[in-house]
Coordinates of C-alpha atoms in Angstrom, one line a residue:
M1 CA 0.2 0.3 0.1
I2 CA 1.0 3.9 -0.5
D3 CA 0.1 6.7 1.0
I4 CA -1.0 10.1 -1.3
T5 CA -1.0 13.2 0.7
L6 CA -3.0 15.9 -1.1
P7 CA -2.7 19.8 -1.2
D8 CA -5.0 20.1 1.4
G9 CA -3.0 17.8 3.9
T10 CA -5.6 14.8 3.5
I11 CA -3.4 11.6 3.3
K12 CA -5.2 8.8 1.7
T13 CA -4.0 5.2 1.5
F14 CA -4.2 3.3 -2.2
E15 CA -2.7 -0.4 -3.7
E16 CA 0.7 0.3 -5.2
G17 CA 0.3 0.9 -8.8
T18 CA -2.9 3.3 -8.6
T19 CA -3.3 6.4 -10.8
P20 CA -3.5 9.7 -10.5
M21 CA -7.2 9.7 -12.2
E22 CA -8.1 6.6 -9.6
V23 CA -7.3 9.0 -6.8
A24 CA -9.1 11.8 -8.1
K25 CA -12.0 9.1 -8.8
S26 CA -11.7 8.1 -5.1
I27 CA -12.8 12.2 -3.9
S28 CA -16.0 12.3 -6.2
E29 CA -16.5 11.4 -10.1
G30 CA -17.6 14.8 -10.7
F31 CA -14.0 15.8 -9.7
A32 CA -12.3 13.4 -11.6
R33 CA -14.4 14.2 -14.9
N34 CA -12.6 17.9 -14.7
V35 CA -9.2 16.4 -13.8
I36 CA -6.9 16.7 -16.9
S37 CA -3.4 17.0 -15.5
A38 CA -1.2 15.9 -12.4
N39 CA 2.3 16.4 -10.5
F40 CA 3.5 13.8 -7.8
N41 CA 6.3 14.9 -5.6
D42 CA 7.0 17.9 -7.6
E43 CA 7.2 16.2 -11.0
T44 CA 4.8 16.3 -13.8
I45 CA 3.0 13.1 -14.6
E46 CA 0.3 11.8 -16.5
T47 CA -3.4 10.9 -14.8
S48 CA -2.7 7.6 -16.1
T49 CA 0.7 7.0 -14.6
H50 CA 0.9 4.6 -11.8
L51 CA 2.4 5.4 -8.4
Y52 CA 4.3 2.7 -6.8
K53 CA 5.5 4.9 -3.4
D54 CA 4.3 7.4 -0.9
G55 CA 4.3 11.3 -1.9
S56 CA 2.6 14.2 -2.3
L57 CA 0.1 14.5 -5.3
V58 CA -1.6 17.6 -7.0
L59 CA -4.9 16.9 -9.6
Y60 CA -5.2 20.1 -11.9
T61 CA -8.0 21.3 -14.0
W62 CA -8.5 23.4 -16.6
T63 CA -8.9 26.5 -14.1
N64 CA -5.2 26.1 -12.4
E65 CA -2.7 27.5 -14.9
E66 CA -0.8 24.0 -15.3
G67 CA -4.0 22.2 -16.3
K68 CA -4.0 25.0 -19.3
K69 CA 0.1 24.0 -19.8
A70 CA -1.3 20.5 -20.1
F71 CA -4.1 21.0 -22.2
W72 CA -2.1 23.8 -24.5
H73 CA 0.8 21.3 -24.8
S74 CA -1.7 18.3 -26.2
S75 CA -3.2 20.4 -28.4
S76 CA 0.1 20.8 -30.0
H77 CA 0.4 17.1 -30.6
V78 CA -2.8 17.2 -32.1
L79 CA -1.8 20.3 -34.4
A80 CA 1.3 18.6 -35.3
Q81 CA -1.0 15.4 -36.4
A82 CA -3.2 17.3 -38.6
L83 CA -0.3 19.0 -40.2
E84 CA 1.2 15.6 -41.0
E85 CA -1.8 14.5 -42.4
L86 CA -2.7 17.5 -44.7
Y87 CA 1.2 18.5 -45.5
P88 CA 2.7 14.8 -46.3
G89 CA 6.5 14.9 -45.8
I90 CA 6.8 18.0 -43.5
K91 CA 9.2 17.9 -40.7
L92 CA 8.5 18.7 -37.1
S93 CA 10.6 20.1 -34.7
I94 CA 9.2 21.4 -31.0
G95 CA 5.8 22.4 -30.0
P96 CA 5.3 23.8 -26.6
A97 CA 2.7 25.4 -24.5
I98 CA 3.0 29.1 -24.3
E99 CA 1.3 31.8 -22.0
N100 CA -1.7 32.0 -23.8
G101 CA -1.8 28.8 -26.4
F102 CA 0.8 26.6 -28.2
Y103 CA 3.0 26.5 -31.2
Y104 CA 4.6 24.2 -33.5
D105 CA 7.5 24.7 -35.5
V106 CA 7.7 22.7 -38.7
D107 CA 9.9 22.5 -41.8
F108 CA 7.2 22.3 -44.7
G109 CA 9.5 21.6 -47.3
D110 CA 7.9 22.4 -50.8
H111 CA 4.6 23.4 -49.3
S112 CA 3.3 26.5 -47.7
V113 CA 0.6 27.6 -45.0
S114 CA -1.2 31.1 -45.0
E115 CA -4.2 32.1 -43.4
K116 CA -6.3 30.8 -45.7
D117 CA -5.6 27.5 -44.5
F118 CA -6.3 28.2 -41.2
K119 CA -9.9 26.6 -41.4
T120 CA -8.9 23.9 -42.8
I121 CA -6.4 23.2 -40.3
E122 CA -8.8 23.7 -37.3
N123 CA -11.0 21.5 -39.1
K124 CA -8.5 18.9 -39.3
M125 CA -7.9 19.2 -35.6
I126 CA -11.1 19.0 -34.3
E127 CA -11.6 15.9 -36.2
I128 CA -8.9 14.1 -34.7
A129 CA -9.9 15.6 -31.4
R130 CA -13.4 14.0 -31.7
G131 CA -12.1 10.6 -31.7
K132 CA -10.8 10.8 -27.8
H133 CA -7.6 9.1 -28.6
D134 CA -5.6 8.8 -25.2
F135 CA -2.4 10.3 -24.5
T136 CA -0.1 7.5 -23.7
L137 CA 3.8 8.1 -22.4
R138 CA 6.2 5.3 -23.0
S139 CA 9.9 5.2 -22.7
V140 CA 12.2 4.5 -25.7
S141 CA 16.0 3.7 -25.9
K142 CA 18.2 6.3 -27.4
D143 CA 19.4 3.8 -30.6
D144 CA 15.4 3.4 -31.4
A145 CA 14.4 7.3 -31.0
L146 CA 17.2 8.1 -33.2
S147 CA 16.6 5.1 -35.6
L148 CA 12.8 6.2 -36.5
Y149 CA 13.5 10.2 -36.7
K150 CA 16.7 9.1 -38.9
S151 CA 14.3 6.8 -41.3
Q152 CA 12.1 10.1 -41.5
N153 CA 15.2 12.3 -42.4
N154 CA 14.2 14.3 -39.5
D155 CA 17.5 16.3 -38.4
Y156 CA 15.6 18.4 -35.9
K157 CA 14.2 15.5 -33.8
V158 CA 17.5 14.0 -34.2
E159 CA 19.5 16.6 -33.1
L160 CA 16.9 16.8 -29.9
I161 CA 17.7 13.0 -29.2
E162 CA 21.3 13.4 -29.2
N163 CA 21.7 15.8 -26.4
L164 CA 19.6 13.4 -24.2
E165 CA 20.7 10.8 -21.8
D166 CA 19.5 7.0 -22.8
G167 CA 17.0 6.0 -20.3
T168 CA 15.6 9.8 -20.1
I169 CA 13.6 9.7 -23.4
T170 CA 10.0 9.2 -23.9
F171 CA 7.7 9.5 -26.8
C172 CA 3.5 10.4 -26.7
D173 CA 1.3 8.3 -28.6
H174 CA -2.3 9.2 -29.8
S175 CA -4.2 8.0 -32.7
T176 CA -1.9 7.1 -35.0
F177 CA 0.7 9.9 -34.0
T178 CA 4.0 10.0 -32.1
D179 CA 6.2 12.6 -30.8
L180 CA 9.2 12.7 -29.0
C181 CA 8.2 14.5 -25.6
R182 CA 8.7 14.6 -21.9
G183 CA 5.2 14.7 -20.9
G184 CA 2.2 16.3 -19.4
H185 CA -0.6 15.5 -20.7
I186 CA -4.4 15.4 -20.3
P187 CA -6.1 12.2 -20.5
N188 CA -7.4 12.1 -24.2
T189 CA -8.1 14.2 -27.2
G190 CA -12.0 14.5 -26.6
I191 CA -11.7 16.9 -24.0
I192 CA -10.6 19.2 -26.7
K193 CA -13.6 21.1 -27.8
A194 CA -12.7 24.5 -29.6
V195 CA -9.5 25.5 -31.9
K196 CA -8.3 28.7 -33.4
I197 CA -5.2 29.0 -35.7
M198 CA -4.0 32.4 -35.0
S199 CA -1.3 33.2 -36.7
V200 CA 2.2 32.1 -38.6
A201 CA 5.7 33.4 -38.4
G202 CA 8.8 32.3 -39.2
A203 CA 11.2 30.9 -36.3
Y204 CA 15.0 29.9 -36.7
W205 CA 15.6 26.5 -35.8
R206 CA 16.3 26.6 -31.8
G207 CA 16.6 30.8 -32.1
D208 CA 19.8 30.7 -34.1
E209 CA 19.7 32.9 -37.4
N210 CA 22.6 30.8 -38.6
N211 CA 20.2 28.0 -38.7
K212 CA 17.2 27.4 -40.6
Q213 CA 14.1 29.1 -40.8
L214 CA 11.0 27.2 -40.4
T215 CA 7.6 27.8 -40.3
R216 CA 5.9 28.7 -36.7
I217 CA 2.1 28.0 -36.5
Y218 CA 0.3 29.6 -33.2
G219 CA -2.9 28.3 -32.2
I220 CA -5.0 28.3 -28.7
S221 CA -7.8 25.9 -27.6
F222 CA -10.3 25.4 -25.1
P223 CA -12.7 22.8 -23.5
K224 CA -15.6 25.0 -24.8
Q225 CA -16.8 26.8 -27.5
K226 CA -18.3 29.6 -25.4
E227 CA -14.6 29.8 -24.0
L228 CA -13.1 30.5 -27.5
T229 CA -15.8 32.9 -28.5
E230 CA -15.0 34.9 -25.4
Y231 CA -11.2 34.7 -25.7
L232 CA -11.5 36.2 -29.2
H233 CA -13.9 38.9 -28.4
L234 CA -11.2 39.8 -25.5
L235 CA -8.8 40.1 -28.3
E236 CA -10.7 42.6 -30.5
E237 CA -11.3 44.3 -26.8
A238 CA -7.4 44.6 -26.7
K239 CA -6.7 45.6 -30.4
K240 CA -9.0 48.6 -29.3
R241 CA -7.0 49.1 -26.2
D242 CA -3.6 49.1 -28.0
H243 CA -1.2 51.4 -26.0
R244 CA 0.3 52.0 -29.4
K245 CA -2.6 52.9 -31.2
L246 CA -4.0 54.7 -28.0
G247 CA -0.6 56.6 -27.8
K248 CA -0.9 57.9 -31.1
E249 CA -4.4 58.9 -31.1
L250 CA -3.9 60.9 -27.6
E251 CA -1.0 62.4 -29.2
L252 CA 1.3 61.0 -26.2
F253 CA 4.5 59.2 -27.6
T254 CA 5.9 58.6 -31.0
F255 CA 8.8 56.4 -32.5
S256 CA 11.3 57.5 -35.1
Q257 CA 13.4 55.2 -37.1
K258 CA 16.3 58.0 -37.0
V259 CA 16.3 57.9 -33.4
G260 CA 16.5 54.2 -33.6
Q261 CA 14.2 51.1 -32.3
G262 CA 12.9 51.3 -28.7
L263 CA 13.6 54.7 -27.6
P264 CA 10.4 56.6 -27.7
L265 CA 10.0 60.1 -27.9
W266 CA 7.6 61.7 -25.5
L267 CA 5.1 64.4 -26.8
P268 CA 4.1 67.3 -25.0
K269 CA 0.7 65.6 -23.6
G270 CA 2.7 62.6 -22.9
A271 CA 5.6 64.6 -21.1
A272 CA 3.0 66.3 -19.1
L273 CA 1.5 63.1 -17.9
R274 CA 4.9 61.4 -17.2
E275 CA 5.5 64.6 -15.3
R276 CA 2.1 64.3 -13.2
L277 CA 3.2 60.6 -12.6
E278 CA 6.4 61.5 -11.2
N279 CA 5.5 64.4 -9.2
F280 CA 2.4 61.9 -7.7
L281 CA 5.1 59.7 -6.6
K282 CA 7.5 62.4 -5.2
A283 CA 5.1 63.6 -3.0
A284 CA 4.4 60.1 -1.2
Q285 CA 8.0 59.8 -1.4
K286 CA 9.0 62.8 0.2
K287 CA 6.3 61.9 3.2
A288 CA 8.2 58.7 3.6
G289 CA 11.5 60.5 3.9
Y290 CA 13.3 59.7 0.7
E291 CA 15.8 61.9 -0.5
M292 CA 16.2 62.2 -4.3
V293 CA 19.4 61.7 -6.2
I294 CA 20.8 62.4 -9.7
T295 CA 22.9 59.7 -11.5
P296 CA 24.6 60.2 -15.0
H297 CA 23.3 58.3 -18.0
I298 CA 27.0 56.3 -18.4
A299 CA 29.8 54.8 -15.8
Q300 CA 32.7 53.4 -15.9
K301 CA 33.0 49.4 -17.0
E302 CA 34.5 48.5 -13.9
L303 CA 31.3 49.8 -12.0
Y304 CA 29.4 47.3 -13.6
I305 CA 31.8 44.8 -12.7
T306 CA 32.0 45.4 -9.2
S307 CA 28.3 45.2 -9.0
G308 CA 27.8 42.0 -11.2
H309 CA 25.9 43.1 -13.6
F310 CA 28.6 43.3 -16.3
E311 CA 29.0 39.4 -15.8
K312 CA 25.3 38.6 -15.9
Y313 CA 24.3 41.2 -19.0
G314 CA 27.1 42.2 -20.4
A315 CA 26.8 40.2 -23.5
D316 CA 23.4 41.5 -24.0
S317 CA 24.1 45.5 -23.4
F318 CA 25.2 47.9 -25.4
Q319 CA 28.7 47.8 -26.5
P320 CA 30.9 49.6 -24.2
I321 CA 31.8 53.0 -25.1
H322 CA 35.6 53.7 -25.9
T323 CA 37.4 57.3 -25.0
P324 CA 40.5 58.6 -26.5
N325 CA 42.2 57.4 -23.8
E326 CA 43.6 54.2 -24.3
G327 CA 41.8 51.0 -22.4
E328 CA 39.1 53.1 -20.8
E329 CA 35.5 52.0 -21.3
F330 CA 32.1 53.4 -20.3
L331 CA 28.9 51.9 -20.5
L332 CA 25.6 53.0 -20.9
K333 CA 23.6 52.9 -17.8
P334 CA 21.7 49.4 -17.4
M335 CA 20.8 49.6 -13.8
N336 CA 20.9 52.8 -11.2
C337 CA 21.7 50.8 -8.0
P338 CA 25.7 50.3 -8.5
H339 CA 25.6 54.2 -8.7
H340 CA 23.4 54.4 -5.4
C341 CA 26.0 52.2 -3.9
E342 CA 28.7 55.0 -4.6
I343 CA 26.1 57.7 -3.2
Y344 CA 26.2 56.0 -0.1
N345 CA 29.9 55.1 0.3
A346 CA 30.4 59.2 -0.2
K347 CA 30.5 59.4 3.3
P348 CA 30.2 57.4 6.3
F349 CA 27.4 57.0 8.0
S350 CA 26.2 56.0 12.0
Y351 CA 23.4 53.6 13.0
K352 CA 22.1 56.8 14.2
E353 CA 21.3 57.9 10.4
L354 CA 19.9 55.1 8.9
P355 CA 17.8 54.2 7.3
K356 CA 19.1 56.1 4.0
R357 CA 16.3 56.1 1.1
Y358 CA 17.9 57.5 -2.1
A359 CA 15.5 58.0 -5.0
E360 CA 15.8 58.8 -8.7
F361 CA 13.8 58.6 -11.6
G362 CA 17.0 57.3 -13.7
T363 CA 17.1 56.4 -17.2
V364 CA 18.6 53.0 -18.2
Y365 CA 19.9 51.3 -21.2
R366 CA 19.4 47.8 -22.4
Y367 CA 19.8 45.9 -25.8
E368 CA 16.7 44.4 -26.2
Q369 CA 16.6 42.5 -29.5
S370 CA 14.6 44.0 -32.6
G371 CA 12.2 41.2 -32.8
E372 CA 11.4 41.9 -28.8
L373 CA 10.6 45.2 -29.1
H374 CA 7.2 46.4 -28.5
G375 CA 5.7 49.6 -28.2
L376 CA 6.4 50.9 -24.8
T377 CA 6.2 47.6 -23.2
R378 CA 9.5 46.5 -24.6
V379 CA 12.2 49.3 -25.2
R380 CA 16.1 49.8 -25.4
G381 CA 16.0 53.0 -23.0
F382 CA 13.3 53.6 -20.2
T383 CA 13.3 55.5 -17.0
Q384 CA 12.6 53.5 -13.7
D385 CA 11.3 55.0 -10.4
D386 CA 13.8 53.5 -8.6
A387 CA 14.8 53.8 -4.9
H388 CA 17.5 51.8 -2.7
I389 CA 17.1 51.7 1.2
F390 CA 20.4 51.4 3.1
C391 CA 18.9 49.9 6.4
T392 CA 20.2 48.2 9.5
P393 CA 18.9 44.5 10.0
D394 CA 16.7 45.5 12.5
Q395 CA 15.3 48.3 10.5
L396 CA 14.3 45.7 7.3
D397 CA 11.2 44.5 8.6
K398 CA 9.9 47.9 8.9
E399 CA 11.1 49.5 6.1
F400 CA 10.1 46.3 3.7
K401 CA 6.5 47.1 5.2
D402 CA 6.8 50.6 4.7
V403 CA 7.3 50.1 1.1
I404 CA 4.3 47.7 0.8
D405 CA 2.3 50.3 1.9
L406 CA 3.7 52.6 -0.7
V407 CA 3.2 50.3 -3.7
L408 CA -0.4 49.6 -2.6
Y409 CA -1.1 53.6 -2.5
V410 CA 0.2 53.7 -6.0
F411 CA -2.2 51.2 -7.3
G412 CA -5.2 52.1 -5.3
S413 CA -4.7 55.8 -6.9
L414 CA -4.5 54.8 -10.2
G415 CA -7.1 51.8 -10.6
F416 CA -5.2 48.9 -10.0
E417 CA -7.1 46.6 -7.2
N418 CA -7.0 43.4 -9.1
F419 CA -3.8 42.0 -8.1
K420 CA -1.2 39.1 -6.7
A421 CA 2.1 39.2 -4.7
Q422 CA 4.7 36.9 -6.3
V423 CA 7.5 36.0 -3.4
S424 CA 10.2 35.2 -6.2
L425 CA 13.0 32.9 -4.7
R426 CA 16.0 31.6 -6.2
D427 CA 16.5 28.0 -7.8
P428 CA 18.7 26.0 -5.1
K429 CA 19.2 23.6 -8.2
T430 CA 21.0 26.8 -10.2
P431 CA 23.2 28.3 -7.8
E432 CA 25.3 29.7 -10.5
K433 CA 22.8 32.0 -11.8
Y434 CA 23.1 34.2 -8.0
I435 CA 25.6 36.0 -6.2
G436 CA 26.1 35.7 -2.6
S437 CA 25.9 33.5 0.8
D438 CA 23.7 30.9 1.2
E439 CA 23.4 32.4 4.6
N440 CA 22.3 36.1 3.3
W441 CA 19.9 34.5 0.7
K442 CA 18.0 32.9 3.6
K443 CA 17.7 35.9 6.1
A444 CA 17.0 37.9 2.7
E445 CA 14.0 35.2 1.4
D446 CA 12.8 35.1 5.0
A447 CA 12.3 38.8 5.5
I448 CA 9.9 38.9 2.2
L449 CA 8.1 35.9 3.5
N450 CA 7.7 37.3 6.8
A451 CA 6.6 40.8 5.5
A452 CA 4.1 39.1 3.1
I453 CA 2.2 37.1 6.0
D454 CA 2.0 39.9 8.3
K455 CA 0.5 42.5 5.9
G456 CA -2.0 39.8 4.6
L457 CA -0.9 39.8 1.2
D458 CA -2.4 37.3 -1.3
Y459 CA 0.7 35.9 -2.7
V460 CA 2.2 33.0 -4.3
V461 CA 6.0 31.4 -4.4
E462 CA 7.9 31.3 -7.4
T463 CA 11.3 29.4 -7.2
G464 CA 14.0 30.5 -9.7
E465 CA 12.4 34.2 -10.5
A466 CA 14.7 36.0 -7.9
A467 CA 17.0 38.6 -9.5
F468 CA 20.6 37.5 -9.6
Y469 CA 21.6 39.5 -6.2
G470 CA 18.6 38.6 -4.1
P471 CA 15.0 37.5 -3.7
K472 CA 12.1 40.0 -4.5
L473 CA 8.1 40.6 -3.8
D474 CA 6.3 41.6 -7.2
F475 CA 3.0 42.6 -7.9
M476 CA 1.0 40.8 -10.7
V477 CA -1.5 43.2 -11.7
K478 CA -4.7 42.1 -13.7
D479 CA -6.1 44.4 -15.8
A480 CA -9.7 44.9 -17.5
L481 CA -9.0 42.6 -19.9
G482 CA -7.8 39.9 -17.3
R483 CA -4.2 40.1 -18.6
N484 CA -1.4 39.8 -15.8
W485 CA 1.2 42.2 -15.5
Q486 CA 4.2 42.6 -13.6
L487 CA 4.5 45.7 -12.2
G488 CA 6.0 47.1 -8.7
T489 CA 8.8 45.3 -7.1
I490 CA 10.4 45.0 -4.0
Q491 CA 14.0 43.4 -3.5
V492 CA 15.9 42.4 -0.1
D493 CA 19.8 42.5 -0.8
Y494 CA 22.5 41.5 1.1
N495 CA 24.9 41.3 -1.9
L496 CA 25.7 44.4 -3.4
P497 CA 26.6 46.1 0.1
E498 CA 29.3 43.6 0.2
R499 CA 30.7 43.9 -3.3
F500 CA 31.1 47.7 -2.6
D501 CA 32.0 47.2 0.5
L502 CA 29.2 49.6 2.5
N503 CA 29.4 49.8 6.1
Y504 CA 27.9 51.9 9.0
K505 CA 29.3 52.6 12.7
G506 CA 26.9 50.7 15.0
S507 CA 26.1 51.5 18.9
D508 CA 29.1 48.9 19.7
N509 CA 31.3 51.3 17.9
E510 CA 32.2 48.6 15.2
L511 CA 31.4 48.8 11.6
H512 CA 28.7 47.0 10.2
R513 CA 27.3 46.1 6.8
P514 CA 23.7 47.5 5.9
V515 CA 21.1 45.9 3.9
M516 CA 19.7 47.0 0.9
I517 CA 16.1 47.2 -0.2
H518 CA 15.7 48.1 -3.9
R519 CA 12.1 48.9 -5.0
A520 CA 10.1 50.3 -8.0
P521 CA 6.3 50.7 -7.5
F522 CA 6.0 52.0 -11.4
G523 CA 8.7 49.8 -12.3
S524 CA 9.4 51.9 -15.6
M525 CA 7.6 55.0 -16.4
E526 CA 7.3 53.3 -20.4
R527 CA 5.5 50.1 -19.6
F528 CA 3.9 51.7 -16.5
I529 CA 2.0 53.9 -19.0
A530 CA 1.3 51.4 -21.3
I531 CA -0.1 49.0 -19.2
L532 CA -2.3 52.0 -17.7
L533 CA -3.2 53.1 -21.1
E534 CA -4.6 49.4 -21.7
H535 CA -6.2 49.0 -18.5
T536 CA -8.1 52.4 -18.6
G537 CA -8.5 52.1 -22.7
G538 CA -7.1 55.6 -22.5
N539 CA -9.7 57.1 -20.0
F540 CA -7.0 58.0 -17.3
P541 CA -8.2 59.0 -13.7
L542 CA -8.7 62.5 -13.8
W543 CA -6.4 63.3 -11.5
L544 CA -4.0 62.4 -14.3
V545 CA -5.7 62.8 -17.8
P546 CA -3.9 65.5 -20.0
E547 CA -6.8 67.2 -20.3
Q548 CA -9.7 67.3 -17.8
A549 CA -12.3 69.5 -20.2
I550 CA -12.4 71.5 -23.1
V551 CA -14.4 74.3 -23.6
L552 CA -16.9 74.0 -27.1
T553 CA -18.0 77.4 -28.7
L554 CA -21.3 77.1 -30.6
S555 CA -20.2 80.1 -32.7
E556 CA -17.1 83.0 -33.3
K557 CA -19.6 85.2 -31.3
Y558 CA -18.7 83.6 -28.0
E559 CA -14.9 83.4 -28.2
K560 CA -14.7 86.2 -25.6
Y561 CA -16.5 84.4 -23.0
S562 CA -15.1 81.4 -23.9
E563 CA -11.4 83.0 -23.0
K564 CA -13.0 84.2 -19.6
V565 CA -14.1 80.7 -18.8
L566 CA -11.0 79.3 -19.4
K567 CA -9.1 81.8 -17.2
L568 CA -11.5 80.7 -14.3
L569 CA -10.8 77.1 -15.0
E570 CA -7.0 78.0 -14.9
K571 CA -7.6 80.0 -11.7
H572 CA -9.2 76.5 -10.2
E573 CA -6.2 74.5 -11.4
I574 CA -8.5 72.8 -14.0
R575 CA -6.7 71.8 -17.0
A576 CA -8.7 72.7 -20.1
L577 CA -8.3 74.1 -23.5
E578 CA -10.5 75.5 -26.1
D579 CA -12.2 74.2 -29.6
N580 CA -13.2 77.4 -30.9
R581 CA -13.4 76.3 -34.6
N582 CA -15.9 76.9 -37.0
E583 CA -17.3 73.6 -37.3
T584 CA -20.9 72.4 -35.8
I585 CA -21.0 71.6 -32.3
G586 CA -22.0 68.0 -33.0
K587 CA -18.7 67.6 -34.5
K588 CA -16.7 68.9 -32.1
I589 CA -18.5 66.9 -29.2
R590 CA -17.7 63.5 -31.1
E591 CA -13.9 64.8 -31.7
A592 CA -13.8 65.5 -27.7
E593 CA -15.1 62.0 -27.3
M594 CA -12.4 60.5 -29.4
K595 CA -9.9 62.2 -27.6
K596 CA -11.3 60.9 -24.2
I597 CA -11.5 64.0 -22.8
P598 CA -13.8 63.8 -19.3
F599 CA -15.5 67.2 -19.4
M600 CA -17.1 69.1 -22.7
I601 CA -17.9 72.5 -21.5
I602 CA -20.4 74.2 -24.1
I603 CA -20.6 77.9 -24.3
G604 CA -23.4 79.6 -25.9
E605 CA -26.2 82.5 -25.8
N606 CA -27.6 81.1 -23.1
E607 CA -24.5 80.1 -21.0
E608 CA -23.2 84.1 -21.4
N609 CA -26.3 85.6 -20.5
E610 CA -26.3 83.6 -17.1
N611 CA -22.5 83.6 -16.7
M612 CA -22.8 79.8 -16.5
I613 CA -21.5 77.2 -18.3
S614 CA -23.2 73.7 -19.6
V615 CA -21.0 70.5 -18.6
R616 CA -21.3 67.2 -20.6
K617 CA -19.3 64.2 -19.4
H618 CA -17.3 62.0 -21.5
G619 CA -19.8 58.9 -22.5
G620 CA -22.9 61.3 -22.6
E621 CA -24.1 62.0 -19.1
D622 CA -25.6 65.7 -19.4
L623 CA -24.6 67.7 -16.1
G624 CA -26.7 70.8 -17.1
M625 CA -26.0 74.7 -16.6
I626 CA -23.8 75.4 -13.6
S627 CA -21.3 77.8 -12.5
V628 CA -17.5 77.2 -13.1
E629 CA -17.5 77.0 -9.3
K630 CA -19.6 74.2 -8.8
F631 CA -17.7 72.5 -11.7
S632 CA -14.6 73.3 -9.8
E633 CA -16.2 71.6 -6.8
I634 CA -17.2 68.5 -9.2
V635 CA -14.0 68.0 -10.2
T636 CA -12.3 68.2 -7.1
N637 CA -14.7 65.6 -5.6
E638 CA -13.8 63.0 -8.7
V639 CA -10.3 63.7 -8.3
N640 CA -10.4 63.1 -4.4
K641 CA -12.3 59.6 -4.9
T642 CA -8.8 58.0 -6.4
L643 CA -6.2 60.4 -5.4
K644 CA -5.6 60.3 -1.5
T645 CA -3.3 61.3 0.3
F646 CA -0.2 59.5 1.4
K647 CA 0.3 58.9 5.0

């Protein structure tokens, strides 16, 4: 007999050879019908795998990320089978699950695939899925695996197998199809009810441009047609909210090929919006005891060698800048933290002077590959709302929790209310990816976990997601379209203080090492604004929006009164502009709606005679004829709903 421990701590006893599906049925037949994947002792297995020892079992359904991964990975097998049947002689390479769906990289030989073929591929996949074919994993010797793919002249699979150890190779079978696979499948193809081929693209084998370019087929699948319909609707909504489209329409930013890829240019309205965001955070930081600093855009290469950034990222950074002095090299700044360490090192500190909190809106540069650039979300030059806190070990807990409060204040003021915290720890299996001692890592990880628990955060733990110098607490925000984004981050670092030999004099008159907290509530201004644009659809909170109101005149006769209204609005600190063109009021309103201006102030004969304004809200609500003073109250009250004072 074997003991199986379930996630809630329940221990159930079964005969040796029991499968995860049989365990699921012992819980309930209804639950078992929804189980599509399993994990035993931290290893992904099939629901039909026979268990012969005690262990912990997790059963996944479609509602779990792991369940979706198995579902989409299995769907990639069905795609591969459909492609083989439709295009004889093709060569398959790899087909993983991705964040939303799956893809398969294929050498189509003399065949070609375009959008007109998508429906045919989808129909073939559904035909295969309806056969309810079981997915079966089996072990294969290296010689037999090589023999199969050499007989098919499939050099891609042969290359993969040659890099595997004999005894670790498995094939997955379903229907008449076999593929090299490590496992993690749904019970059978019949669970796949809806399929959509999303796009086709080129992809170099193994991502190396020196290799042959393959055809990558992207797809997505669901257990219900309704879910596919909802997903496609969300995609359409996402297109409308694309920050690149909205940024152009709202005149916030642009790009120039002459300036360079991934280097955004902020237009006046975008620059003003950024300034308001910066001032908002600066005001909160000032209350929290931060001091603003400024550091240069370049530094000597030795700075980043000391910090460890050059070793980890040097190969993927902009190439060194050479000066007229032989052997002298500078780098564009990839991180602000080494500079802040040197600011701390500029004078000796006593424990009585700590914590020191240095903040900077510092622009950094990283060479992203051109294929990875995407609007403002992936750029080569971006500004971080960076701050670094140097404190004693005794101060760490309070300082970390205070930063959590600041991040929550930022999210609340900008309408990001649906989020989870992620505690990102190092992977003990790959110590070479990190710097610092095991002792320091444990202290840093414990500090983050304790703070997350004490603050009552809804959090998950992700092993292997830590920064190379320390663990971190990341805030994963869900936007209006249900997409998850990593925004704010807080990191505990015992390592950079050692590498830069940072000290403070303790109460014992001896030198001690401070602890360093890295923190950025926005993350980067560029990425944050992109996500905020898409989350709000361009309808920013009233305190942040570029123009809060627009004055629309019914005709040129009312320009003088319009100017008077504009001055009154300015006096009440309301951002407004004027549209006195010789156009119909209907056209002016439509254009103001497209620009997402929150309030339209209409000026005509009645308004001038009564010394009042007629106000219409974005979306069509009519507030009637009111005084400028009353309008100012409305604006102030609406601003105060979201923009609270940081305490």
